[in-house]
Amino acid sequence: MFANKTTRLLLLLVAVVVLAACRSGTSTGELQGTVLDVPQEKGSFVLTDTEGAPYDFASETEDSLTLLYFGYLECPDICPVHLAQIAEVFDQHSDLAREAKVVFVSVDPDLDTLEEIREFLDNFDSRFVGLTGTHEELAAAQEAVGVPPARIFGEGDEYTVDHAGWVIAYAPDGLSYSIYPFGTRQTQWTNDLQVLAALESE
Amino acid sequence: MRITVSRNARALLASLLVLSLVAACGGNESQPNVAQVRVGAPTGPNAAVYFMARGYDEDDVLVSASTDVAGSVEFHETTTNDDGTMTMQPLPSFSLPAGGELILEPGGRHLMLIGVDDLKVGDTIDVTLTWQNAGEMTVEAVVVDPADTMGDG
Ligand SMILES: [Cu+2]
């Protein structure tokens, strides 16, 4: 009887402590993004960076914590939020910022120039890599990493771009364990980037 | 593009104050009560304005908006498709039911400032809202870091 009560009390205490730890925003060691059932290998593709040079995604980001996002510059609603949240984590954790590669791919090569992509990213962190390419190259890149291809339709007022709203994260071991849909909170980013950075390749 | 903690705290206090005023005066309003008006610092040609409006004793519709700092203002909604992709589409107006609320937030509805001036975090801009029944009102929007538009610190 007593033992049971004590056990229950202990369990309750543990639960409270665990909850408190989560609340305080310290790293829990657990991923808080959308965890994939099966970790995905890093896809490989080549696009053009903002200097106009070819960028081989798989080899440039090898052994680095990598965040990959497909968007477009006229997107003022969700694209800047992801990038600003990641930049905020880097502001507070310079060690992470040094090792991580953040790669933004513009899926709108007809409107977004290399210079504009660079200017856009400099709003967040000048280390962020900006890429784009031809429509064919972009389609191949999106297929290689398993995101639905962005679709552009209409003109003028009716002009819209459908694009994947989530960021793909790859740990330094080259695997993606989790993705980050729109609506990911700052505390989740802060936690998960630290957890992922610790998953070194052997 | 970082916002200081104290500014965050002040913004929170200010919105709490507005909310408590809304709660205190509830029921006797003859126009929408618009709070937490914020605009993400521009990172391109456009910027998005978000707010929370509380309805009064009549249905109303936000039919237009304008500001001196942008070429034009459009009503947009970001929606999520079945395959997880997101689309931003124009809407003609936003409705605010009597006693209900109209929430503009990232990943949902927003006012899009087309051809916006260069705004810095901490600046404020005036936005004029025109309601079908309540008429015109001018609200002040605070420019915040895009990471803070969601309001989760
Ligand atoms: Cu918009």
Coordinates of C-alpha atoms and ligand atoms in Angstrom, one line a residue:
Chain A
M1 CA 0.0 0.0 0.0
F2 CA 2.6 2.5 1.2
A3 CA 5.0 1.5 -1.5
N4 CA 2.4 1.9 -4.1
K5 CA 1.5 5.4 -2.8
T6 CA 5.2 6.4 -2.7
T7 CA 5.7 5.1 -6.2
R8 CA 2.8 7.1 -7.5
L9 CA 4.0 10.2 -5.7
L10 CA 7.5 9.6 -7.2
L11 CA 6.1 9.2 -10.7
L12 CA 4.1 12.4 -10.3
L13 CA 7.2 14.2 -9.1
V14 CA 9.1 12.9 -12.1
A15 CA 6.3 14.1 -14.4
V16 CA 6.3 17.5 -12.9
V17 CA 10.1 17.8 -13.2
V18 CA 10.0 16.6 -16.8
L19 CA 7.3 19.1 -17.6
A20 CA 9.3 21.9 -15.9
A21 CA 12.3 21.0 -18.0
C22 CA 10.3 21.2 -21.2
R23 CA 8.8 24.5 -20.2
S24 CA 12.2 26.1 -19.5
G25 CA 13.2 25.7 -23.1
T26 CA 16.4 23.7 -22.4
S27 CA 17.3 21.0 -24.8
T28 CA 15.5 17.8 -23.9
G29 CA 17.5 15.5 -26.2
E30 CA 14.3 14.7 -28.0
L31 CA 13.3 16.1 -31.4
Q32 CA 10.3 18.4 -31.3
G33 CA 9.8 18.8 -35.1
T34 CA 7.8 16.4 -37.2
V35 CA 9.8 13.2 -36.8
L36 CA 9.9 11.0 -39.9
D37 CA 9.0 7.3 -39.6
V38 CA 12.1 6.3 -41.5
P39 CA 15.1 8.7 -41.6
Q40 CA 15.8 9.8 -45.2
E41 CA 19.1 9.9 -47.0
K42 CA 20.3 13.3 -48.2
G43 CA 19.4 13.7 -51.9
S44 CA 21.9 15.1 -54.3
F45 CA 21.4 17.9 -56.9
V46 CA 23.3 20.7 -58.5
L47 CA 22.0 24.3 -58.7
T48 CA 23.5 27.7 -59.1
D49 CA 24.5 29.8 -56.0
T50 CA 24.2 33.6 -55.7
E51 CA 27.7 34.0 -57.0
G52 CA 26.7 32.3 -60.2
A53 CA 28.7 29.2 -59.4
P54 CA 27.5 25.6 -59.5
Y55 CA 26.6 24.3 -56.0
D56 CA 26.6 20.5 -55.4
F57 CA 24.3 20.2 -52.5
A58 CA 25.4 16.8 -51.2
S59 CA 29.1 17.4 -51.3
E60 CA 29.0 21.1 -50.1
T61 CA 26.9 20.1 -47.1
E62 CA 28.7 16.9 -46.2
D63 CA 29.1 16.3 -42.5
S64 CA 27.3 19.5 -41.7
L65 CA 24.0 20.1 -39.9
T66 CA 21.9 21.2 -43.0
L67 CA 18.6 23.0 -43.3
L68 CA 17.0 23.1 -46.8
Y69 CA 14.0 25.2 -47.7
F70 CA 12.3 25.9 -51.0
G71 CA 10.5 29.3 -51.3
Y72 CA 10.3 32.5 -53.3
L73 CA 11.0 36.1 -52.5
E74 CA 7.6 37.6 -53.0
C75 CA 6.4 35.4 -50.2
P76 CA 6.2 37.8 -47.2
D77 CA 4.1 35.6 -45.0
I78 CA 5.7 32.3 -44.2
C79 CA 9.2 32.2 -45.9
P80 CA 10.7 34.9 -43.7
V81 CA 9.4 33.4 -40.5
H82 CA 11.3 30.1 -40.9
L83 CA 14.6 31.9 -41.9
A84 CA 14.3 34.5 -39.1
Q85 CA 13.6 31.8 -36.6
I86 CA 16.8 29.9 -37.7
A87 CA 18.8 33.1 -37.7
E88 CA 17.6 33.8 -34.1
V89 CA 19.0 30.4 -33.0
F90 CA 22.3 31.2 -34.7
D91 CA 22.5 34.6 -33.0
Q92 CA 22.4 32.8 -29.6
H93 CA 24.5 29.7 -30.5
S94 CA 27.5 30.9 -32.5
D95 CA 29.0 27.3 -32.4
L96 CA 25.9 26.0 -34.3
A97 CA 26.0 28.9 -36.8
R98 CA 29.6 28.1 -37.7
E99 CA 29.0 24.5 -38.5
A100 CA 25.5 24.6 -40.0
K101 CA 24.6 25.1 -43.6
V102 CA 21.3 26.9 -44.3
V103 CA 20.3 26.5 -48.0
F104 CA 17.4 28.5 -49.4
V105 CA 16.3 27.6 -52.9
S106 CA 14.2 30.0 -54.9
V107 CA 11.6 28.1 -57.0
D108 CA 10.8 31.2 -59.0
P109 CA 13.7 31.8 -61.3
D110 CA 11.7 33.9 -63.7
L111 CA 11.2 36.6 -61.0
D112 CA 14.0 36.1 -58.5
T113 CA 17.5 37.2 -59.6
L114 CA 20.7 35.9 -58.0
E115 CA 21.3 39.4 -56.6
E116 CA 17.8 39.6 -55.2
I117 CA 18.1 36.2 -53.5
R118 CA 21.4 37.4 -51.9
E119 CA 19.8 40.6 -50.7
F120 CA 16.9 38.6 -49.3
L121 CA 19.1 36.2 -47.3
D122 CA 21.3 39.0 -46.0
N123 CA 18.3 40.2 -44.1
F124 CA 18.7 37.1 -41.9
D125 CA 22.3 35.9 -42.0
S126 CA 24.8 36.6 -44.7
R127 CA 26.1 33.0 -44.3
F128 CA 22.8 31.5 -45.6
V129 CA 23.3 30.0 -49.1
G130 CA 20.9 31.0 -51.9
L131 CA 20.3 28.8 -54.9
T132 CA 18.2 28.7 -58.0
G133 CA 18.3 27.1 -61.5
T134 CA 16.2 26.4 -64.5
H135 CA 12.7 25.0 -64.0
E136 CA 14.0 21.6 -65.0
E137 CA 16.9 21.7 -62.5
L138 CA 14.6 22.9 -59.8
A139 CA 12.1 20.1 -60.5
A140 CA 15.0 17.6 -60.3
A141 CA 16.2 19.1 -57.0
Q142 CA 12.8 18.9 -55.4
E143 CA 12.4 15.3 -56.5
A144 CA 15.8 14.4 -55.2
V145 CA 14.9 15.5 -51.7
G146 CA 11.3 14.3 -51.8
V147 CA 9.3 17.5 -51.7
P148 CA 6.3 18.1 -53.9
P149 CA 7.4 20.3 -56.8
A150 CA 6.4 24.0 -56.5
R151 CA 3.9 25.1 -59.0
I152 CA 3.7 28.6 -60.4
F153 CA 0.6 29.8 -62.2
G154 CA -1.3 32.9 -63.3
E155 CA 0.0 36.4 -64.0
G156 CA -0.3 39.8 -62.3
D157 CA -2.9 39.8 -59.5
E158 CA -3.6 36.2 -60.0
Y159 CA 0.0 35.1 -59.8
T160 CA 0.5 32.4 -57.2
V161 CA 3.3 30.0 -56.2
D162 CA 2.4 26.7 -54.4
H163 CA 5.5 25.5 -52.5
A164 CA 6.4 23.2 -49.7
G165 CA 5.9 25.0 -46.5
W166 CA 8.4 23.0 -44.5
V167 CA 12.2 23.0 -43.8
I168 CA 14.1 19.7 -44.2
A169 CA 16.8 19.2 -41.6
Y170 CA 19.8 16.9 -42.1
A171 CA 21.9 15.9 -39.2
P172 CA 25.8 15.9 -39.7
D173 CA 25.5 12.1 -40.3
G174 CA 23.7 12.9 -43.6
L175 CA 20.2 11.7 -42.6
S176 CA 17.0 13.6 -42.2
Y177 CA 15.2 12.6 -39.0
S178 CA 12.7 15.4 -39.0
I179 CA 11.0 18.2 -40.9
Y180 CA 9.7 21.6 -39.8
P181 CA 6.3 22.6 -41.0
F182 CA 5.1 26.2 -40.9
G183 CA 4.1 27.0 -37.4
T184 CA 7.2 25.5 -35.8
R185 CA 7.9 27.6 -32.7
Q186 CA 11.1 29.3 -31.8
T187 CA 11.7 27.0 -28.8
Q188 CA 11.4 23.9 -31.0
W189 CA 14.0 25.2 -33.4
T190 CA 16.4 26.1 -30.6
N191 CA 16.0 22.6 -29.1
D192 CA 16.1 20.6 -32.3
L193 CA 19.1 22.3 -33.9
Q194 CA 21.2 21.4 -30.9
V195 CA 19.9 17.8 -30.8
L196 CA 20.6 17.4 -34.5
A197 CA 24.0 19.0 -34.4
A198 CA 25.1 16.3 -31.9
L199 CA 24.3 13.5 -34.4
E200 CA 27.8 13.4 -35.8
S201 CA 28.8 11.0 -38.6
E202 CA 31.0 8.1 -37.5
Chain B
M1 CA 16.9 42.2 -37.2
R2 CA 16.7 41.3 -33.5
I3 CA 14.1 42.7 -31.2
T4 CA 15.0 43.4 -27.7
V5 CA 13.4 41.5 -24.8
S6 CA 12.2 44.7 -23.3
R7 CA 10.4 45.7 -26.5
N8 CA 8.8 42.2 -26.5
A9 CA 7.8 42.7 -23.0
R10 CA 6.4 46.1 -23.7
A11 CA 4.5 44.9 -26.7
L12 CA 3.0 42.1 -24.6
L13 CA 2.1 44.5 -21.8
A14 CA 0.5 46.8 -24.3
S15 CA -1.5 44.0 -25.9
L16 CA -2.6 42.7 -22.5
L17 CA -3.7 46.2 -21.6
V18 CA -5.7 46.5 -24.8
L19 CA -7.2 43.0 -24.2
S20 CA -8.3 43.9 -20.7
L21 CA -9.8 47.2 -22.0
V22 CA -11.7 45.2 -24.6
A23 CA -12.9 42.8 -21.9
A24 CA -13.9 45.7 -19.7
C25 CA -15.8 47.5 -22.4
G26 CA -17.3 44.5 -24.1
G27 CA -20.8 44.8 -25.4
N28 CA -21.0 48.5 -25.8
E29 CA -18.7 48.9 -28.8
S30 CA -20.0 50.3 -32.0
Q31 CA -16.9 49.5 -34.0
P32 CA -14.4 46.7 -34.2
N33 CA -11.6 46.6 -31.7
V34 CA -8.3 46.0 -33.4
A35 CA -5.4 44.9 -31.3
Q36 CA -1.8 43.4 -31.7
V37 CA -1.3 45.2 -35.0
R38 CA 2.1 44.2 -36.4
V39 CA 4.0 44.1 -39.6
G40 CA 7.0 41.8 -40.4
A41 CA 10.1 43.8 -41.3
P42 CA 10.2 43.7 -45.1
T43 CA 12.7 41.2 -46.6
G44 CA 11.6 41.8 -50.2
P45 CA 9.2 43.9 -52.2
N46 CA 6.2 43.1 -50.0
A47 CA 5.3 42.8 -46.3
A48 CA 2.5 41.3 -44.3
V49 CA 0.3 43.0 -41.6
Y50 CA -1.3 40.9 -38.9
F51 CA -3.8 41.8 -36.2
M52 CA -6.7 40.6 -34.1
A53 CA -10.0 42.3 -34.4
R54 CA -12.9 41.7 -32.0
G55 CA -16.4 42.1 -33.4
Y56 CA -19.1 44.3 -31.8
D57 CA -22.9 44.0 -31.9
E58 CA -23.2 44.0 -35.7
D59 CA -21.7 42.0 -38.5
D60 CA -19.1 43.9 -40.4
V61 CA -16.7 43.4 -43.3
L62 CA -13.2 44.8 -43.8
V63 CA -13.5 46.1 -47.4
S64 CA -10.2 47.9 -47.9
A65 CA -7.0 49.0 -46.3
S66 CA -4.3 51.6 -47.1
T67 CA -1.0 52.9 -45.9
D68 CA 1.4 55.7 -47.0
V69 CA 4.3 53.3 -46.9
A70 CA 3.2 50.9 -49.6
G71 CA 2.0 51.2 -53.2
S72 CA -1.1 49.2 -52.5
V73 CA -2.6 46.8 -49.9
E74 CA -4.2 43.4 -50.8
F75 CA -6.1 40.9 -48.8
H76 CA -4.5 37.5 -48.9
E77 CA -4.9 34.1 -47.4
T78 CA -2.2 31.4 -47.2
T79 CA -3.8 27.9 -47.3
T80 CA -2.3 24.5 -47.0
N81 CA -3.0 22.0 -49.8
D82 CA -3.5 18.3 -49.5
D83 CA 0.1 17.5 -50.4
G84 CA 1.4 19.9 -47.8
T85 CA 2.3 22.7 -50.1
M86 CA 1.1 26.2 -49.2
T87 CA -0.6 28.7 -51.5
M88 CA -1.2 32.4 -51.0
Q89 CA -4.3 33.7 -52.7
P90 CA -6.1 37.1 -52.9
L91 CA -9.5 37.5 -51.2
P92 CA -11.9 40.4 -51.9
S93 CA -12.6 41.2 -48.2
F94 CA -12.4 39.8 -44.6
S95 CA -15.6 39.4 -42.6
L96 CA -16.0 40.0 -38.9
P97 CA -19.1 38.5 -37.4
A98 CA -21.0 40.3 -34.5
G99 CA -19.3 39.4 -31.3
G100 CA -16.8 37.2 -33.2
E101 CA -13.2 37.7 -34.2
L102 CA -11.0 38.2 -37.2
I103 CA -7.5 36.9 -36.7
L104 CA -4.8 37.8 -39.2
E105 CA -1.7 35.7 -38.5
P106 CA 1.2 34.1 -40.4
G107 CA 0.2 31.0 -42.4
G108 CA -3.4 32.4 -42.6
R109 CA -4.9 35.7 -43.5
H110 CA -2.9 38.9 -43.8
L111 CA -2.9 42.3 -45.4
M112 CA -0.2 42.3 -47.9
L113 CA 1.7 45.6 -48.5
I114 CA 2.7 45.6 -52.1
G115 CA 5.8 47.7 -52.9
V116 CA 6.6 48.5 -49.3
D117 CA 9.1 51.1 -48.1
D118 CA 12.2 50.0 -46.2
L119 CA 10.9 49.6 -42.6
K120 CA 13.1 48.9 -39.6
V121 CA 12.2 46.8 -36.5
G122 CA 10.7 49.1 -33.9
D123 CA 9.3 51.6 -36.4
T124 CA 5.5 52.2 -36.4
I125 CA 3.3 52.8 -39.4
D126 CA -0.3 53.9 -39.8
V127 CA -2.7 51.6 -41.5
T128 CA -6.2 52.9 -42.4
L129 CA -8.9 50.2 -42.3
T130 CA -12.3 50.7 -44.0
W131 CA -15.2 48.7 -42.7
Q132 CA -18.5 48.4 -44.5
N133 CA -20.5 49.5 -41.5
A134 CA -18.1 51.0 -39.0
G135 CA -16.3 53.1 -41.6
E136 CA -12.7 54.2 -41.5
M137 CA -10.3 53.8 -38.6
T138 CA -6.5 54.3 -38.5
V139 CA -4.4 51.8 -36.4
E140 CA -0.7 51.8 -35.6
A141 CA 1.3 48.8 -36.7
V142 CA 4.6 48.0 -35.0
V143 CA 7.4 46.7 -37.3
V144 CA 8.7 43.4 -35.8
D145 CA 11.3 40.8 -36.8
P146 CA 9.6 38.1 -39.0
A147 CA 10.4 35.6 -36.3
D148 CA 8.2 37.6 -33.9
T149 CA 5.2 37.9 -36.2
M150 CA 3.8 34.7 -34.8
G151 CA 3.8 36.1 -31.3
D152 CA 5.5 33.2 -29.6
G153 CA 8.7 35.1 -28.5
Ligands
CU1 CU 0.4 37.8 -49.2

